[in-house]
Structures are given as structure tokens and as C-alpha cells.
XYZ file of C-alpha atoms in Angstrom:
407
model
C -0.001 0.000 -0.001
C 1.298 3.473 -0.883
C 2.132 5.561 2.159
C 0.571 9.039 2.336
C 2.800 11.978 3.059
C 2.048 13.956 6.218
C 3.573 17.090 4.722
C 0.930 19.744 4.107
C 1.523 21.730 0.916
C 1.695 25.425 1.752
C -0.732 27.603 -0.147
C 0.844 30.741 -1.559
C -0.604 34.215 -1.146
C 0.814 37.138 -3.101
C 0.463 40.470 -1.291
C 0.561 43.696 -3.306
C 1.076 46.827 -1.218
C 2.759 50.188 -1.581
C 4.050 50.001 1.996
C 5.339 47.182 4.183
C 7.798 46.474 6.983
C 9.952 48.240 8.140
C 7.990 51.312 7.040
C 6.171 53.001 9.935
C 3.081 54.094 7.957
C -0.133 52.803 9.553
C -1.010 50.505 6.627
C 2.525 49.084 6.624
C 2.201 48.226 10.307
C -1.198 46.573 9.828
C -0.146 44.422 6.859
C 3.202 43.473 8.379
C 1.543 42.457 11.629
C -1.060 40.424 9.731
C 1.245 38.465 7.460
C 4.031 37.964 10.015
C 1.485 36.307 12.312
C -0.702 34.440 9.829
C -1.111 30.671 10.081
C 2.015 28.910 8.819
C -0.110 26.846 6.402
C 0.281 29.809 4.050
C 3.429 30.918 2.281
C 3.463 34.704 1.938
C 5.164 36.596 -0.875
C 5.027 40.393 -0.676
C 5.614 42.889 -3.479
C 6.171 46.501 -2.510
C 8.151 49.603 -3.445
C 11.787 49.909 -2.385
C 11.398 53.217 -0.561
C 9.683 54.274 2.616
C 6.239 55.768 2.114
C 6.768 58.081 5.096
C 10.287 59.158 4.119
C 11.157 58.432 0.449
C 14.810 59.162 1.183
C 14.994 55.817 2.996
C 15.712 52.942 0.619
C 15.114 49.274 1.456
C 16.923 46.219 0.120
C 15.376 44.663 -2.979
C 14.929 41.181 -1.501
C 14.593 40.017 2.088
C 12.978 37.360 4.258
C 11.435 38.500 7.543
C 9.513 36.098 9.806
C 9.284 33.611 6.894
C 7.705 36.247 4.646
C 9.426 36.801 1.282
C 9.609 40.502 0.474
C 10.489 41.656 -3.058
C 10.715 45.334 -3.886
C 10.724 47.213 -7.183
C 12.585 50.464 -7.741
C 10.356 53.520 -7.444
C 13.023 56.235 -7.406
C 13.202 59.217 -5.075
C 9.863 60.972 -4.738
C 9.679 64.593 -3.640
C 6.276 64.859 -1.957
C 6.408 68.645 -2.239
C 6.873 68.556 -6.012
C 3.754 67.871 -8.092
C 5.690 66.614 -11.142
C 7.706 64.203 -8.966
C 4.547 62.875 -7.328
C 2.756 62.355 -10.656
C 5.805 60.654 -12.169
C 6.075 58.406 -9.116
C 2.379 57.537 -9.316
C 2.700 56.512 -12.982
C 5.808 54.460 -12.275
C 4.029 52.774 -9.372
C 1.114 51.843 -11.651
C 3.259 50.138 -14.262
C 5.479 48.457 -11.665
C 2.492 46.805 -9.983
C 1.037 45.880 -13.359
C 4.313 44.159 -14.315
C 4.506 42.284 -11.006
C 0.898 41.121 -11.278
C 1.427 39.763 -14.793
C 4.244 37.462 -13.673
C 2.568 36.292 -10.432
C 1.446 32.661 -10.214
C 0.358 32.258 -6.575
C -3.067 30.751 -5.807
C -4.391 33.897 -4.124
C -3.807 37.638 -4.520
C -4.239 40.181 -1.721
C -4.184 43.976 -1.929
C -5.149 47.044 0.058
C -7.025 50.144 -1.147
C -3.982 52.420 -1.471
C -2.976 53.428 -4.142
C -6.492 53.637 -5.633
C -5.665 51.794 -8.864
C -4.174 48.739 -7.127
C -7.441 46.879 -6.348
C -8.523 47.285 -9.986
C -5.246 45.899 -11.338
C -5.264 43.043 -8.819
C -8.867 41.988 -9.463
C -8.390 42.197 -13.230
C -5.266 40.011 -13.258
C -6.762 37.544 -10.767
C -9.845 37.158 -12.940
C -7.731 36.670 -16.051
C -5.689 33.937 -14.335
C -8.648 32.411 -12.492
C -7.114 33.197 -9.086
C -8.788 34.129 -5.819
C -8.370 37.749 -4.743
C -8.984 39.628 -1.498
C -9.416 43.405 -1.396
C -8.820 45.040 2.017
C -10.635 48.374 2.073
C -9.307 51.049 4.404
C -10.173 54.575 3.225
C -12.325 54.659 0.088
C -11.141 57.077 -2.574
C -12.389 59.072 -4.463
C -15.434 59.007 -2.161
C -13.457 60.495 0.749
C -12.276 63.414 -1.404
C -15.786 64.082 -2.684
C -17.188 64.135 0.876
C -14.438 66.578 1.883
C -15.285 68.817 -1.123
C -11.841 68.237 -2.634
C -13.195 66.802 -5.872
C -16.507 66.929 -7.765
C -18.561 63.917 -8.832
C -18.670 65.395 -12.321
C -14.859 65.421 -12.658
C -13.132 62.941 -14.964
C -10.755 61.642 -12.274
C -13.678 60.910 -9.926
C -15.515 58.960 -12.621
C -12.426 56.961 -13.609
C -11.502 55.888 -10.062
C -15.131 55.187 -9.202
C -15.378 52.902 -12.232
C -12.156 51.144 -11.246
C -13.502 50.650 -7.715
C -16.736 49.224 -9.064
C -14.803 46.699 -11.152
C -12.584 45.745 -8.206
C -15.545 45.271 -5.861
C -17.488 43.162 -8.347
C -14.558 40.962 -9.375
C -12.727 40.380 -6.087
C -13.455 37.063 -4.386
C -13.898 38.864 -1.059
C -13.879 42.462 0.129
C -12.729 43.002 3.717
C -14.121 46.133 5.384
C -13.422 47.506 8.855
C -16.971 48.059 10.035
C -20.719 47.679 9.633
C -21.036 51.197 8.214
C -18.542 50.389 5.432
C -20.445 47.242 4.493
C -23.688 49.205 4.331
C -22.014 51.914 2.230
C -20.770 49.435 -0.385
C -24.163 47.760 -0.610
C -26.005 51.083 -0.952
C -23.572 52.972 -3.194
C -21.907 50.247 -5.267
C -24.667 47.606 -5.260
C -22.289 44.940 -3.932
C -23.779 41.647 -2.764
C -23.794 41.216 0.995
C -22.139 37.777 0.960
C -19.099 39.173 -0.867
C -18.301 41.567 1.997
C -16.503 40.387 5.139
C -16.276 42.583 8.243
C -12.899 42.202 9.947
C -11.844 45.134 12.101
C -8.280 46.211 12.554
C -6.572 45.291 15.815
C -3.687 46.075 18.082
C -1.154 44.159 20.113
C -0.328 44.120 23.807
C 3.385 43.345 23.639
C 4.653 46.922 23.499
C 8.067 47.422 25.050
C 8.660 50.124 27.623
C 11.945 52.025 27.794
C 10.796 53.730 31.020
C 10.505 57.090 29.309
C 8.698 59.586 31.568
C 6.653 61.707 29.169
C 4.826 63.519 31.975
C 8.037 64.552 33.692
C 9.634 65.828 30.480
C 6.705 68.142 29.790
C 5.892 69.023 33.406
C 2.526 67.220 33.397
C 2.976 64.996 36.481
C -0.183 66.151 38.286
C -2.453 66.689 35.282
C -5.372 64.713 33.864
C -4.138 64.074 30.297
C -6.397 63.809 27.260
C -4.303 62.677 24.287
C -4.565 62.459 20.503
C -1.803 60.813 18.474
C -1.570 60.314 14.726
C -2.113 62.084 11.448
C -3.386 65.647 11.790
C -5.207 65.593 8.485
C -8.525 65.971 6.717
C -10.316 62.842 7.936
C -10.102 63.690 11.652
C -12.166 66.420 13.333
C -10.380 68.894 15.628
C -12.823 71.797 15.911
C -14.727 70.080 18.720
C -11.471 69.339 20.551
C -10.234 72.928 20.355
C -13.550 74.407 21.492
C -13.754 71.884 24.322
C -10.246 72.731 25.529
C -11.131 76.451 25.443
C -14.350 75.814 27.363
C -12.717 73.765 30.133
C -11.141 76.034 32.708
C -9.891 73.362 35.109
C -6.124 73.892 35.252
C -5.488 70.219 36.040
C -6.957 69.009 32.716
C -4.540 69.178 29.792
C -4.875 68.190 26.123
C -1.932 66.756 24.171
C -1.973 66.532 20.364
C 0.906 64.508 18.917
C 1.515 64.105 15.192
C 1.981 65.843 11.876
C -0.192 66.514 8.850
C -1.794 69.074 6.585
C -3.971 70.625 9.309
C -1.266 70.978 11.940
C -0.377 74.597 11.090
C -4.068 75.496 11.004
C -4.541 74.015 14.472
C -1.424 75.777 15.756
C -2.736 79.116 14.463
C -6.164 78.462 15.980
C -4.663 77.658 19.402
C -2.819 80.979 19.303
C -5.830 82.909 18.001
C -8.124 81.565 20.713
C -5.388 81.854 23.352
C -5.913 78.250 24.475
C -3.506 77.573 27.347
C -4.220 73.890 28.076
C -3.138 72.272 24.779
C 0.336 70.902 24.115
C 1.052 70.409 20.381
C 3.958 68.076 19.569
C 5.520 66.297 16.599
C 5.448 62.520 16.211
C 7.388 60.868 19.016
C 10.165 58.332 18.332
C 8.878 54.800 17.811
C 10.747 53.452 20.838
C 8.935 55.936 23.102
C 5.478 55.251 21.647
C 4.164 52.882 24.338
C 5.410 55.034 27.218
C 3.855 58.147 25.688
C 0.470 56.432 25.229
C 0.595 54.909 28.707
C 0.908 58.378 30.226
C -2.587 59.384 29.008
C -5.702 59.227 31.177
C -8.127 59.564 28.291
C -7.759 59.291 24.508
C -9.414 61.474 21.890
C -10.361 60.164 18.462
C -12.569 61.675 15.815
C -13.862 61.358 12.277
C -15.147 64.022 9.915
C -18.941 63.874 10.180
C -19.307 63.252 6.416
C -17.084 60.156 6.320
C -19.341 57.491 7.820
C -18.844 54.259 5.907
C -15.724 55.298 4.008
C -13.118 55.836 6.742
C -12.422 54.300 10.167
C -10.040 55.780 12.792
C -8.043 52.593 13.381
C -6.073 54.169 16.224
C -9.143 53.160 18.282
C -7.735 49.654 18.700
C -4.295 50.872 19.785
C -5.914 53.124 22.359
C -8.028 50.253 23.692
C -4.930 48.064 23.989
C -3.536 50.567 26.515
C -6.630 50.006 28.661
C -7.744 53.623 29.042
C -11.157 55.206 28.264
C -11.812 56.976 24.964
C -13.612 60.046 23.702
C -15.138 59.352 20.287
C -16.328 62.357 18.279
C -17.674 60.398 15.322
C -20.922 59.877 13.379
C -23.407 58.058 15.600
C -23.922 55.096 13.241
C -20.271 54.739 12.266
C -18.472 51.577 13.409
C -16.712 53.338 16.290
C -19.878 55.255 17.198
C -21.698 51.934 17.482
C -18.834 50.215 19.284
C -18.279 52.774 22.052
C -21.991 52.876 22.879
C -22.357 49.077 22.799
C -19.353 48.362 25.008
C -19.392 51.553 27.109
C -15.643 52.211 27.153
C -15.804 55.994 27.154
C -17.578 59.155 26.067
C -19.476 59.280 22.791
C -20.021 62.796 21.435
C -21.949 64.038 18.414
C -19.757 67.122 17.664
C -21.134 69.086 20.638
C -18.276 70.798 22.483
C -20.429 72.095 25.339
C -21.692 68.599 26.174
C -18.208 67.148 25.757
C -16.793 69.748 28.147
C -19.387 68.807 30.763
C -18.845 65.061 30.250
C -15.069 65.411 30.661
C -15.450 67.427 33.852
C -17.954 64.890 35.211
C -15.574 62.031 34.414
C -12.673 63.886 36.022
C -14.684 64.184 39.251
C -16.239 60.701 39.136
C -13.495 58.159 39.840
C -15.958 55.265 39.916
C -17.216 56.022 36.387
C -13.641 56.432 35.136
C -12.681 53.000 36.499
C -15.800 51.471 34.904
C -14.872 52.887 31.483
C -11.275 51.744 31.997
C -12.337 48.182 32.824
C -14.689 48.119 29.833
C -11.886 49.297 27.539
C -9.633 46.466 28.746
C -12.398 43.858 28.377
C -13.470 45.078 24.939
C -9.923 44.888 23.632
C -9.402 41.379 25.017
C -12.687 40.027 23.663
C -12.797 41.738 20.265
C -9.694 43.554 19.099
C -6.579 41.723 20.235
C -4.279 40.582 17.459
C -4.720 36.828 17.836
C -8.515 36.956 17.663
C -8.650 39.203 14.594
C -5.891 37.469 12.636
C -7.648 34.157 13.191
C -10.554 35.622 11.184
C -8.148 36.143 8.270
C -6.926 32.561 8.642
C -10.527 31.373 8.386
C -11.225 33.636 5.395
C -8.188 32.413 3.445
C -8.959 28.771 4.224
C -12.570 29.256 3.109
C -11.433 30.720 -0.215
C -8.837 28.003 -0.638
C -11.518 25.330 -0.202
C -13.854 26.783 -2.850
């Protein structure tokens, strides 16, 4: 009798992404964390650009193996983000580089994320041509985000082209992964996508941050203050008007707001702080990666927000990092957005519907009510453990890939 081999043949997944480890961009961190920790039944091959998305001056080696993941990079050249011609040239080069890599790919399954906007279209098209499975992870949905922010008109040619590409990618991907219930509803209502094609898998965070015993409070003379902290991109998708008005309204000298990050709106916020003479806000640049955990751990309360027009097309994924620290949150977001639903369902902080006067009162009440603070804190810890820790969420990807493999 012929003896069966016990060796399980690894199934190969090809990952197409503009950013990957060791880049520190948020999407790079998410994808690296996912594929470094995926079930070892899968062999992962990543294709990405050879320069950092955050700092294009940093160049990565063309080929490497990290945590059993094969990483191959194509040359994108130096991109000057402040030069329009350089950015356009880089975008075109990126398009044809991904197209070339897709054409020569033979893995059983393709995986891509929604940035750059043309990548899901190229991936779905090549997967369909080769009869491969494909998974499209949707983070922020462009051009819809730009249209909601009044940066582009529906009648414009670029809007129509990208919208058509999105429609093709949604219809021809094997599965679309979205980060929340609002995103699923948006795709069904605005792109007529079948419900069974859409999988809700939230982002996540990890608990194994390393402390270097950095004392953030001491460095900035905040030892005795109640700290409300925002960290991350200071850009168009977040909402800061409510935060600034709330800080101005609160006169308690022991309550301080800390905004850490960079982005297009940072100078506007800096000017507004000066114009309104707000004394209880500290505005800082991004902190070094090695200090990140210690900085977050110093907060008493975290602030996150989403532009009120972006329900269903953007999710503030820093929510899960904040929850991993085990501190309460303030969520200034649309009521029926994923985070708006989540914070009210699991009661891990203050939900606010863009009302600075109510938020000011709620913060002061929480500051005085230690019992309520500890309840929110406990709920934040429990919610993270039950729903958003890395192992639980990545297991959902394992199940998704195995389901597609079995079809």
C-alpha cells in the first residue's frame, strides 16, 4: 500500500502593497503584523516599493525574508512629496510596476489594500484573467473620501475613472474586507455589492509593546495633570474643531490636552490655538517609535474623531491601539459609524456628536467621578481582550483564506 505523506503543501498568497515592513506608515504596520502572524499553512510573498512611504529618502533592500515572509521590492526612485511633477511621475511608475509584477505572479491567491487607488482594480483584473482568488482590504475609500471633503466633484473625470475602477474591483474580487458595519452598508447602498461578498474584519492592536521607562509627563511638566491625548495624522479625515472648542471651554487647570503628530492641518490648528489663546493644549511632533508605548501609557483619556461626512468610508483605526492601553476613549464620530456603534455598545468611554459644550461637561464629570472612570477603563480592557486583540482578529483572516482556498 502506498504511504501518504504527512507534509501539508503550503498555499501561496501574493500580497501587493505600496508600503510594508519596516515602514512605519499605519497601513505598513497593519499588513506586516497580519502576514508575520498568519497561520504557517500559508506561504506569503510580498511585493512593494523599495522606498519608505513616510520618508522616500529611505531605501530598502530589494529582497529580504522577515519572519518567513518573502519581500520583493521594485525600484520607485526618489519621490519629492512637495513637487507635483515628482509625485505624478512616481504615481505613474508605481502603476506600471504593480502591473508588471501582477502579470508574472502565479500564486493561488492575490491580496491587496485600497492604497494606491488603482491597485485593487489591477489586482482583481489580473486575478480574474488567471482564475485566481483575490482579497481586497478596504481602508479609506477614494475618491469618495475626497468628494465628501469637497476636494473633488462627482462630475470630474478623475472621480468617474477611479469610481469605475472601484466598481470593477468590488465586483470581481473574491472577497472584500471592510473595517466596520457602516462600510459594508455603504458598499451595498452605493456600489450595489452583494452582501455575501463583503466580510467585516476590524483592525486590531497588540499588547506586547516594550517600555523604555521614558517619563513623558516629567519631560513636559505634566505629572499632576489629567491628560487627554490624541496621536496620529493631523489631516482631513479627523475632526479637531470640537477638541479645540472643548479645551477652550474647560477652565480646570489640572486638565490638559496633548496633540501629537503631523499633517496638513497641523499649522491650522497651531494658528487656531494661538488665535483663541488656548492655554491647556500641548502640540507636539510625532514621538520616536521606541517611546510610543510610554507616551500612550501616560494618558488618562484618549481622543479620536472622524469628519462627520465620512461614515462608511473611513475608520479611525487608532481606536484599537488606544483600547490596547486600557484607558477610556472620547469618540467624536458619526453616531452610526463603526466606532460610534462600538463605544456605545461596550461603554468604554464618552461618545459625542460634535457638541463641544456637552463634551466639556462630560469630561469634567468624568474627572470628578473616579468610579465612572474605572468602569470605562475596565470596559476598555475587556473590549480589547474580547474583540480587538491581534490573535482573535488574525484568526478571522486565517478562516477567510482557508474558506477561499476550499472553494
